[in-house]
Coordinates of C-alpha atoms and ligand atoms in Angstrom, one line a residue:
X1 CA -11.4 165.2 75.0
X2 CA -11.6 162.8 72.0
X3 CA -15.2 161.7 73.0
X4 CA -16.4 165.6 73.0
X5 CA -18.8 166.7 69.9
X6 CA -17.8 169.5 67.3
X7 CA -20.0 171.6 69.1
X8 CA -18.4 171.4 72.7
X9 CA -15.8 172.6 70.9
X10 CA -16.6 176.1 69.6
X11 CA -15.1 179.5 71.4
X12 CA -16.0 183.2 70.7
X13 CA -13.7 186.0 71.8
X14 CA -14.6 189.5 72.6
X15 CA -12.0 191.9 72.4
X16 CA -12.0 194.8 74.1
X17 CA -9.5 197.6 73.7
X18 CA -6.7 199.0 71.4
X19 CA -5.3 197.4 67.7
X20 CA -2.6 195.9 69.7
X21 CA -5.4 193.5 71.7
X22 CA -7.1 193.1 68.7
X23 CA -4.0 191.3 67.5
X24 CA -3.0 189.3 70.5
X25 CA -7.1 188.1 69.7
X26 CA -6.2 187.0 66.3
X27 CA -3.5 185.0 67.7
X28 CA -5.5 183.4 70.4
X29 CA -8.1 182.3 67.9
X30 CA -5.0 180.7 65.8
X31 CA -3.8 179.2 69.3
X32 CA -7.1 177.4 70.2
X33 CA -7.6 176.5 66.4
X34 CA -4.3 174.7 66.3
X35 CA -5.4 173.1 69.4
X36 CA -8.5 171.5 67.6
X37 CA -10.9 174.0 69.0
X38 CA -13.0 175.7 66.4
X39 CA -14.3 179.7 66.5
X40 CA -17.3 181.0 66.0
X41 CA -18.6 184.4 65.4
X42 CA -21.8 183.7 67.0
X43 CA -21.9 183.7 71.3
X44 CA -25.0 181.3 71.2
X45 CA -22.8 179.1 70.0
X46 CA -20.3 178.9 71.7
X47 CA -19.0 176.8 75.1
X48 CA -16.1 178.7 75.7
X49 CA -16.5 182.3 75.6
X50 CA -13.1 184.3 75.8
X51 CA -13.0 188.2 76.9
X52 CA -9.7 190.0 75.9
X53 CA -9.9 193.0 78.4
X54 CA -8.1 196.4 78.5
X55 CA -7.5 198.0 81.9
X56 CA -6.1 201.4 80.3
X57 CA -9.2 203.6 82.1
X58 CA -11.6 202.5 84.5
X59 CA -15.0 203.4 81.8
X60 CA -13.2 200.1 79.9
X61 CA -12.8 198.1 83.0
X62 CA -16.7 199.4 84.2
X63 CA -18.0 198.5 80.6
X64 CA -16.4 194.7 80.8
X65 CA -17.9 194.1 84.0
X66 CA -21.1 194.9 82.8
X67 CA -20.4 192.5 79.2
X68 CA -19.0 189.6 81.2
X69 CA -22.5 189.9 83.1
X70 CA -24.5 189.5 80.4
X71 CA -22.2 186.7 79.5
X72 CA -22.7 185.0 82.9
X73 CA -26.6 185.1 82.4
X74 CA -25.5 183.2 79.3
X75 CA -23.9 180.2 81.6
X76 CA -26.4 180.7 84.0
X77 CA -29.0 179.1 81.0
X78 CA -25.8 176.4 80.2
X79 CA -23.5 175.4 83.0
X80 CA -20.9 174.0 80.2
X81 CA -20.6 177.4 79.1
X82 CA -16.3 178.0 80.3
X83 CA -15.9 181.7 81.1
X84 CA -12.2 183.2 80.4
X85 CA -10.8 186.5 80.4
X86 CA -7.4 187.6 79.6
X87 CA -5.4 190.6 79.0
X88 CA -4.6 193.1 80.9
X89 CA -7.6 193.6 83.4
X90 CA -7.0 189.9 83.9
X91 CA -3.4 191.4 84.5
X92 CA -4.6 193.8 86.9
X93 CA -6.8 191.9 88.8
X94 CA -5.2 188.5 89.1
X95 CA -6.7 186.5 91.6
X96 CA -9.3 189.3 92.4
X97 CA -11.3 188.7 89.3
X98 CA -12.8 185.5 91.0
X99 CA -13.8 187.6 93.3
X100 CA -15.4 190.5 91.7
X101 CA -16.9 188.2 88.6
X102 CA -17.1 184.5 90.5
X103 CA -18.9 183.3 87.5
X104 CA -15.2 183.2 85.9
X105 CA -13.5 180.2 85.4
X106 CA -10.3 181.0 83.6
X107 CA -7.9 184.3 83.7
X108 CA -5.3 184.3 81.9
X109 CA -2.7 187.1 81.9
X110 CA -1.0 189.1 78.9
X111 CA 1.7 186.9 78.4
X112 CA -0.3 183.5 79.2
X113 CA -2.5 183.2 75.4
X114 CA -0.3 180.4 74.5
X115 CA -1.4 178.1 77.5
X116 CA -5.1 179.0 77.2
X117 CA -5.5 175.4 75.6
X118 CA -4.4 173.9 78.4
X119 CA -6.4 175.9 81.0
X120 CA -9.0 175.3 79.2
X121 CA -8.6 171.9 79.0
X122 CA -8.0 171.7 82.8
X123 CA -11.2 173.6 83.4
X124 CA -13.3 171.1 81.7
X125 CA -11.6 168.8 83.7
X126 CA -12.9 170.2 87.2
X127 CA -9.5 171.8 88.2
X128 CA -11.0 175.0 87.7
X129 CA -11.3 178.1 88.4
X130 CA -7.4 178.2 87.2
X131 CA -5.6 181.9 86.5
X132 CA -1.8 182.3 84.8
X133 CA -0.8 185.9 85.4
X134 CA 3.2 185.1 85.3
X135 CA 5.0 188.2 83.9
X136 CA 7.4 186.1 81.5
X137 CA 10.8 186.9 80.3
X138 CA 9.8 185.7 76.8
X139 CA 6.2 185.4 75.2
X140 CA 5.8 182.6 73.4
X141 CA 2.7 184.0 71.6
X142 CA 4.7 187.2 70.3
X143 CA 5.8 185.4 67.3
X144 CA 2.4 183.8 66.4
X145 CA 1.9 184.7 62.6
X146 CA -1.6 185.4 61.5
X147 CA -1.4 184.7 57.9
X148 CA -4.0 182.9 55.8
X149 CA -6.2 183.0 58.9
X150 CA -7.9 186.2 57.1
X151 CA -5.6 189.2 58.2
X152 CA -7.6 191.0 60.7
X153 CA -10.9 189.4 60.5
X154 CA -12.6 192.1 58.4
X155 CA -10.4 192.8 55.1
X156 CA -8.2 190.1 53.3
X157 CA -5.4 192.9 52.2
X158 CA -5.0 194.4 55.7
X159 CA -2.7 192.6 58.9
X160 CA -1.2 193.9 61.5
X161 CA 2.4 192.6 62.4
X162 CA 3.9 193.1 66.4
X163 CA 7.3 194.0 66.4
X164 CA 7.6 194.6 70.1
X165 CA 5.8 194.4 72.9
X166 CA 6.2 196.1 76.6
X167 CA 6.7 199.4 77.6
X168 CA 9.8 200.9 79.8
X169 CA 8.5 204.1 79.9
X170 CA 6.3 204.2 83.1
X171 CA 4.5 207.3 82.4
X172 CA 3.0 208.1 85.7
X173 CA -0.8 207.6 84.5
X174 CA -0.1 204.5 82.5
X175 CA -0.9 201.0 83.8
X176 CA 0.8 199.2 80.1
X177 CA 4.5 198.9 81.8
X178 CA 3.3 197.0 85.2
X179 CA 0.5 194.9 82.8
X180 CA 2.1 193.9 79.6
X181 CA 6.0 193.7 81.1
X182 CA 9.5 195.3 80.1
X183 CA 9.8 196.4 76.7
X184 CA 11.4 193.4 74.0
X185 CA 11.2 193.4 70.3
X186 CA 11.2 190.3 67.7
X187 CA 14.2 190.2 65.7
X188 CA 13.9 191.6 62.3
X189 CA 14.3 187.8 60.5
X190 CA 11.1 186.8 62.1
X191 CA 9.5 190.0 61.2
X192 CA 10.0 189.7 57.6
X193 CA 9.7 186.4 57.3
X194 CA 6.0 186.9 59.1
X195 CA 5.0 189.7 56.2
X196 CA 6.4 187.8 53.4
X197 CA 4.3 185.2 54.2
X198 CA 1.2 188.0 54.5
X199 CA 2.2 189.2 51.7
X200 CA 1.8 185.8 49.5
X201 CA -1.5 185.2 51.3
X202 CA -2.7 188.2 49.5
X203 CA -1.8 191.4 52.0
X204 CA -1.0 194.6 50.6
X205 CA -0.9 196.9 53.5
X206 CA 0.7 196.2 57.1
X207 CA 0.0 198.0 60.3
X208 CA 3.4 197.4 62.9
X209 CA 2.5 197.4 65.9
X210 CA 4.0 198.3 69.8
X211 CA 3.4 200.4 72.7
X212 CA 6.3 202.2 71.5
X213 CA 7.9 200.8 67.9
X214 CA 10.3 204.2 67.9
X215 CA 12.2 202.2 70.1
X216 CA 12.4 199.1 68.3
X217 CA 15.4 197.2 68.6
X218 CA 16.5 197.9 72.0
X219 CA 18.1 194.8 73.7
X220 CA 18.4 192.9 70.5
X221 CA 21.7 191.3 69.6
X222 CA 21.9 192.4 66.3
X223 CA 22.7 196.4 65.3
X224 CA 19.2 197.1 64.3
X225 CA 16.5 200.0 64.9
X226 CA 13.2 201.2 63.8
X227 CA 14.2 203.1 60.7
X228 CA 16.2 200.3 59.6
X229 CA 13.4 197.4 59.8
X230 CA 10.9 199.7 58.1
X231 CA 13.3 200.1 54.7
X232 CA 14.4 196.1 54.8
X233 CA 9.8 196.1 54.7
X234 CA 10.1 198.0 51.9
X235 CA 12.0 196.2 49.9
X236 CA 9.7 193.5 50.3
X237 CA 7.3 193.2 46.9
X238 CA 4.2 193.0 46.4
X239 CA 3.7 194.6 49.4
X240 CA 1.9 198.2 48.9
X241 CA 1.8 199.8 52.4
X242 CA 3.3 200.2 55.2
X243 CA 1.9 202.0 58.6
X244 CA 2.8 201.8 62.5
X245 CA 1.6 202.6 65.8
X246 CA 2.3 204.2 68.2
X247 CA 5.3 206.1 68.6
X248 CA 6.2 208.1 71.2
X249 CA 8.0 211.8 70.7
X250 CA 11.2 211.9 73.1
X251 CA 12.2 208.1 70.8
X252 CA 11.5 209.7 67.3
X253 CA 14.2 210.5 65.3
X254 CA 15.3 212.2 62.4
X255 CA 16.2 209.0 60.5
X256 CA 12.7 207.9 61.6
X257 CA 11.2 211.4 60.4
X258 CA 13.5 211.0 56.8
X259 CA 11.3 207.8 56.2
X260 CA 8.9 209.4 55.2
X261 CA 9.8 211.6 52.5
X262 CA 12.2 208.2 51.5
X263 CA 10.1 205.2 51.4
X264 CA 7.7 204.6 48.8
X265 CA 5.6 202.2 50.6
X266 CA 5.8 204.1 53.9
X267 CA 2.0 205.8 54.4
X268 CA 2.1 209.4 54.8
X269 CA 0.3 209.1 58.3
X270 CA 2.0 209.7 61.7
X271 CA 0.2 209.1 65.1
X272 CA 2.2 210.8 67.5
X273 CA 0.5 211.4 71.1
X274 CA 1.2 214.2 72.9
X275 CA -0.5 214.0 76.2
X276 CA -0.5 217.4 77.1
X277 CA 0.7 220.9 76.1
X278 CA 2.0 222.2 79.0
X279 CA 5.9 221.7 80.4
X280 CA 4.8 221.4 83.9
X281 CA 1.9 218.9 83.3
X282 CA 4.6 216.9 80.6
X283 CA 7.0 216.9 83.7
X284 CA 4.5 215.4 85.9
X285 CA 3.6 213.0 83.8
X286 CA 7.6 211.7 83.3
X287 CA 6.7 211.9 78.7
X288 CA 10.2 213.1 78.2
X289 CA 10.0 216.0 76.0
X290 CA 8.7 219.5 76.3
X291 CA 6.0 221.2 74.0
X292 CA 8.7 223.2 71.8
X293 CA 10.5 219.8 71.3
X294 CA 6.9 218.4 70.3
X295 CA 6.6 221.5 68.3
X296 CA 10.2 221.1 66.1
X297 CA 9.7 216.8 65.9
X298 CA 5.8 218.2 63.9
X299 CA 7.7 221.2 62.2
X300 CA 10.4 218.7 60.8
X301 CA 7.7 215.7 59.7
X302 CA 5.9 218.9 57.5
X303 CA 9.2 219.5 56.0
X304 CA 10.1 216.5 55.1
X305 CA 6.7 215.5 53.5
X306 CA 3.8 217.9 53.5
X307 CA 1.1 216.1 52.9
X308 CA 1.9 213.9 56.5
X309 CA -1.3 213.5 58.1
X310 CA -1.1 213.6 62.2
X311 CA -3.1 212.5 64.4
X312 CA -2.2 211.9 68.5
X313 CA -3.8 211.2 71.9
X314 CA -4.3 213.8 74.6
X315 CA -5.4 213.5 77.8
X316 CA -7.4 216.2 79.8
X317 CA -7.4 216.9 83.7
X318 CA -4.2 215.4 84.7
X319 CA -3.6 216.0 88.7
X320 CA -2.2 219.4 88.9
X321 CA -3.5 220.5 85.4
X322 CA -4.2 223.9 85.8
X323 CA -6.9 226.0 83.3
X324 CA -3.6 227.8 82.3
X325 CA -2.2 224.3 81.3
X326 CA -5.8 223.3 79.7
X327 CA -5.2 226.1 77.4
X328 CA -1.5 225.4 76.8
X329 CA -2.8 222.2 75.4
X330 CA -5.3 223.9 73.3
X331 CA -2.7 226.5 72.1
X332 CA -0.8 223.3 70.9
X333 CA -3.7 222.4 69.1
X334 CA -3.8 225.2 67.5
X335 CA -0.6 225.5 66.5
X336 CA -0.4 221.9 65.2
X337 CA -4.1 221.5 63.6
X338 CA -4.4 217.7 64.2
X339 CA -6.2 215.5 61.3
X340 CA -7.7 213.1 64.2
X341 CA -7.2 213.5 67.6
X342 CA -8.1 211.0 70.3
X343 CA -9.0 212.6 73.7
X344 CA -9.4 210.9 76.9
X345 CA -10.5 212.8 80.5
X346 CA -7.4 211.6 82.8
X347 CA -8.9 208.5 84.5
X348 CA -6.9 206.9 88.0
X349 CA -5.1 203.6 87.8
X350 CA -4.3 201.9 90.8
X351 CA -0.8 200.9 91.0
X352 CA 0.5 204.4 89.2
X353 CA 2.4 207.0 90.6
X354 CA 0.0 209.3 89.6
X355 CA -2.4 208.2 92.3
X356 CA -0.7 209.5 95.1
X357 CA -0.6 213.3 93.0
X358 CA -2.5 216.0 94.8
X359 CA -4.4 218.8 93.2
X360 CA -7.1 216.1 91.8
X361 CA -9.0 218.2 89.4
X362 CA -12.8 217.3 89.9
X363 CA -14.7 215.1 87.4
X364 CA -17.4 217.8 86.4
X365 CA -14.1 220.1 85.4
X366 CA -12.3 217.2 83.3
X367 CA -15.5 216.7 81.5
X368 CA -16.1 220.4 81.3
X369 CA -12.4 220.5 79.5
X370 CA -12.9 217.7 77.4
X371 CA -16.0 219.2 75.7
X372 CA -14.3 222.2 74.7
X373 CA -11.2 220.4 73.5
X374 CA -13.2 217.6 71.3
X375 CA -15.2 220.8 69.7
X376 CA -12.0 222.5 69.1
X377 CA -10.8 219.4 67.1
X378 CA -13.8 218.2 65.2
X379 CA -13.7 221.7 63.9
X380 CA -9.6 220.8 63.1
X381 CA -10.7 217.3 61.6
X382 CA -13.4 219.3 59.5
X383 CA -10.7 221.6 58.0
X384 CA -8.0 218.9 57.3
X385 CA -10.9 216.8 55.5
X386 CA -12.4 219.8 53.6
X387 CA -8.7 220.9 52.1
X388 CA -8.7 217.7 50.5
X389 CA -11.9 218.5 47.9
X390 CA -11.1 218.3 44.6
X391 CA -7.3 216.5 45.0
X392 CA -7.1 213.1 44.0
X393 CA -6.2 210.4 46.4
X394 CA -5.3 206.7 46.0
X395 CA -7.2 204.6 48.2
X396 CA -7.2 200.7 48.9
X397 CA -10.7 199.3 48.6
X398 CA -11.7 197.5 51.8
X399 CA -15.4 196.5 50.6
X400 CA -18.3 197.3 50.7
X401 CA -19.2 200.8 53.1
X402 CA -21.0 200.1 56.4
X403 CA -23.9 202.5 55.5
X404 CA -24.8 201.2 52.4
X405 CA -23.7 198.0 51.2
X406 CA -24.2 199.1 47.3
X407 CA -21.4 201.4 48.0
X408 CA -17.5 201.2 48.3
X409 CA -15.2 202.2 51.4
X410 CA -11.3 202.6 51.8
X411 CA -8.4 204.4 53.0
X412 CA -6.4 207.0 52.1
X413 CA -2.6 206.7 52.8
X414 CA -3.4 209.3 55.0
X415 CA -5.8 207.1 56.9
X416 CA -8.6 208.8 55.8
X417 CA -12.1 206.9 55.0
X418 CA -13.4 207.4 51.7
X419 CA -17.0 206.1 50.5
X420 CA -17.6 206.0 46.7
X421 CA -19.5 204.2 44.0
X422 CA -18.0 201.1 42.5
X423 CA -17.8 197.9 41.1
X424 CA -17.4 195.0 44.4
X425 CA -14.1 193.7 41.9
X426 CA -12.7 196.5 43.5
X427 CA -11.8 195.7 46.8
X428 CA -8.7 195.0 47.6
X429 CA -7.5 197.2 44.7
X430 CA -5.6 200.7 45.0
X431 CA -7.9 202.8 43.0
X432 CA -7.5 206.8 42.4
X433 CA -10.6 208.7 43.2
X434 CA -10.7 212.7 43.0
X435 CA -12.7 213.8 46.2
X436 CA -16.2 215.7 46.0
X437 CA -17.0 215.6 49.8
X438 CA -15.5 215.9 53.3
X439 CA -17.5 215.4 56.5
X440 CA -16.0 215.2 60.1
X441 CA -15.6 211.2 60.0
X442 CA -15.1 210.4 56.2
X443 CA -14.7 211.6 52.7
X444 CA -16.3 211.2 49.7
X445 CA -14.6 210.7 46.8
X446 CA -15.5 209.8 43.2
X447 CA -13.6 207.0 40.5
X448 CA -11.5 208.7 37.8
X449 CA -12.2 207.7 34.7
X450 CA -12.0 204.0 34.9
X451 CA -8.6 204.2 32.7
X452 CA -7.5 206.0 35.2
X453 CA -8.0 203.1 37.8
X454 CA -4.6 202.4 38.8
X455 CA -3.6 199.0 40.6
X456 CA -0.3 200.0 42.0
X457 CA 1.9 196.7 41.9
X458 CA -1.1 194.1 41.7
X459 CA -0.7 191.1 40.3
X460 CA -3.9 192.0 38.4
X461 CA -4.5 195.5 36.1
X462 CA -7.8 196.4 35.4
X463 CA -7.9 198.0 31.9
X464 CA -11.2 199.2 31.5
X465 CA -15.0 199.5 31.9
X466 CA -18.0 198.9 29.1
X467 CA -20.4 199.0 31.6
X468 CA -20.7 199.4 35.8
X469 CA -21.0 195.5 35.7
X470 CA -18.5 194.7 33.0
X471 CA -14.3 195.3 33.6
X472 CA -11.7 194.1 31.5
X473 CA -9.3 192.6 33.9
X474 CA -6.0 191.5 32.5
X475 CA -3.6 189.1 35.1
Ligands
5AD501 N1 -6.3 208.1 82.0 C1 -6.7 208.6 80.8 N2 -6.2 208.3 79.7 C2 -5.1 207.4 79.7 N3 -4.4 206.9 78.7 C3 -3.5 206.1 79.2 N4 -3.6 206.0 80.5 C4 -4.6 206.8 80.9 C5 -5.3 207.2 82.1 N5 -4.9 206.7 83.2 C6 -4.6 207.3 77.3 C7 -3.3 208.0 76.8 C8 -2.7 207.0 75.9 C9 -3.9 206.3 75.3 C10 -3.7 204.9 74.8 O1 -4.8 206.2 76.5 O2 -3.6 209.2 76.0 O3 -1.9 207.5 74.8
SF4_502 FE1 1.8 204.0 78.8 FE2 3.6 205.9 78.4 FE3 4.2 203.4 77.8 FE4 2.5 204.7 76.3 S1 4.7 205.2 76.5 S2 2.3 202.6 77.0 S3 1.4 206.0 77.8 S4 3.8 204.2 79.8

């Protein structure tokens, strides 16, 4: 190794897939740094390219076959280029990858990141192609902290923190509990001692993560559980905001739904997925609660704090899933009036229980569904946003918007996107704008006065402005 130049040395990861991968990708780049490797955010430059797959629906699967393609022409041009991919295809797939994509030389499973090094290392030393796909009783990477490595990449005031990973469920669709493992969560010490040290590397808002964190602290030796670990985050300083996903409705609780009107720093944003609206269809897919217990668990989060905004996953054309159930699920809708609503046609995954259902509903029909159900929710999404004209909102400033640089973008506690006008000294400030637009994907929103800028708990307080370029800031 020691004879290799810098540049043999660089990796680029492409992550494909939900927050949680995106995380277990921040770790992995933290796992190769440590190991001397160095990342790039440029492909062309990189001899070790690393794919971080999802296997959730087959579109994902079908649309990282086509990617690591494009990556193989890449090796094709540079034989030293290492190919690895990891997660939970790699999962899935095992030993089958090298068939399928034979261009692979690495594939590492979801509880393998630590060990990449090493494969990697034993690739370049002709022991390839190598694969660890060992479901492990412990993951060593769970505990890898991300801090001062630039939270998530994009902002330096956002992380997101696992608390558990795993899933016991085994929803009879769901591929998670035979690809990421039982269900274990980190004790709460590590957990805190993880976002305090976010927190002095400049993080003001935390996203927890897990397939399931209702559930968090099953198994653990010490008398602990999701309610309690969110108000010993609270206490911690410094720290503005706090937000989780996901949570699953049988696991949450009225202690977890009293949170929210009792925790300062506790976002009022709840994603809550419901799958489906119909008994018989929730039955068949083994959820664990009916629509009227869905129904009460919304009912109760409204009462407790009004303003919650909800948002869930919903799936259409289960096996069985009758147009009488399709509308059951739109009747929900309905009923509930979702801020944001993720919506996925039901997709087979090998390995389920699902698969051996009968009453297949045909593709044309799912998609058919799925039409009417995302037109029924944008028109939701539109309504939720437009309410929100004229109320003032505090939102953290991420930076500069996407669609035009000279322009500002942030969140909501809600977890609503809001585009304004505003100085760059901004960002990663907790500002109060009064809102003078809502569109189906963002808002737009408008500074108070600039006394009226309000820097909740930052070390710095910005007092005034003589001009759009000039602002007082007193630390
Ligand atoms: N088909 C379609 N959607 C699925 N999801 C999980 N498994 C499947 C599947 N087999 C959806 C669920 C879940 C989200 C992450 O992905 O709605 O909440
Ligand atoms: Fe999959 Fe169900 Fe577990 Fe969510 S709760 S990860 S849908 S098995």
């Amino acid at each position: 190794m020691g004879r290799e130049n810098f540049a043999d040395r660089r990796f680029f990861i492409h992550t494909f897939g939900c927050q949680m991968n995106v995380h277990d990708s921040e770790q992995l780049a933290n796992i190769m740094t440590e190991a001397g490797y160095e990342q790039t955010p440029d492909v062309r430059q990189a001899k070790i390219i690393l794919v971080n797959t999802c296997s959730i629906r087959s579109k994902v699967a079908q649309k990282i076959v086509s990617q690591l393609g494009r990556y193989r022409r890449w090796k094709d041009k540079d034989p030293e280029v290492i190919i690895g991919v990891g997660g939970c295809l790699a999962q899935h797939w095992g030993r089958d990858m090298f068939t399928k994509t034979p261009y692979v030389d690495l594939v590492f499973g979801t509880h393998a990141f630590h060990e990449v090094p090493q494969l990697v290392d034993m690739v370049r030393a002709g022991h390839g192609p190598v694969m660890d796909t060992e479901l492990r009783e412990e993951i060593p990477s769970l505990g890898i902290c991300t801090a001062g490595k630039n939270g998530n990449g994009k902002t330096k005031h956002h992380s997101l923190v696992t608390i558990m990973q795993g899933c016991d469920n085994f929803c009879t669709y769901c591929v998670v509990p035979y690809l990421r493992g039982r269900e274990r969560s980190r004790p709460s010490a590590e957990i805190i001692r993880e976002i305090e040290a976010l927190v002095k590397q400049g993080i003001r808002e935390i996203t927890l993560l897990g397939q399931n964190v209702n559930s968090y602290g099953r198994g653990l030796p010490e008398e602990t559980n999701f309610p309690k670990l969110l108000a010993m985050i609270n206490d911690i300083s410094e720290l503005e905001r706090i937000r989780f996903t996901t949570s699953h409705p049988k696991d949450l609780t009225g202690g977890l739904v009293n949170c929210f009107g009792r925790l300062k720093k506790l976002c009022e944003h709840i994603h809550l997925p419901f799958q489906a609206g119909s008994d018989r269809v929730l039955t068949r897919m083994n959820r664990g609660y009916t629509r009227k217990d869905y129904l009460e668990r919304i009912t109760a989060l409204r009462q407790c704090c009004p303003d919650i905004a909800i948002s869930a996953d919903v799936m259409v054309g289960f096996p069985g899933e009758t147009a009488y159930d399709f509308d059951a699920t739109l009747a929900l809708m309905e009923e509930v009036c979702f801020d944001n609503l993720f919506s996925f046609m039901y997709s087979e995954r090998e390995g389920t229980v699902a698969v051996s259902f009968g009453e297949k509903v045909p593709e044309k029909e799912r998609n058919r569904r799925l039409k009417i159900l995302q037109e029924l929710q944008d028109r939701h999404t539109w309504e939720r946003n437009q309410a929100l004209v004229g109320k003032d909102v505090d939102v953290l400033v991420d930076g500069a918007s996407k669609n035009d640089p000279q322009e500002l973008t942030g969140r909501t506690r809600t977890n609503k996107i809001v585009n304004f006008a505003g100085p760059p000294i901004l960002r990663g400030k907790t500002v109060t704008l009064n809102i003078t637009g809502a569109y189906l994907h963002s808002l737009r929103g408008e500074l108070k006065s600039p006394a009226a800028i309000n820097v909740h708990k930052s070390p710095e307080v910005i007092l005034g402005r003589k001009s759009p370029e000039v602002i007082l800031v007193q630390k």
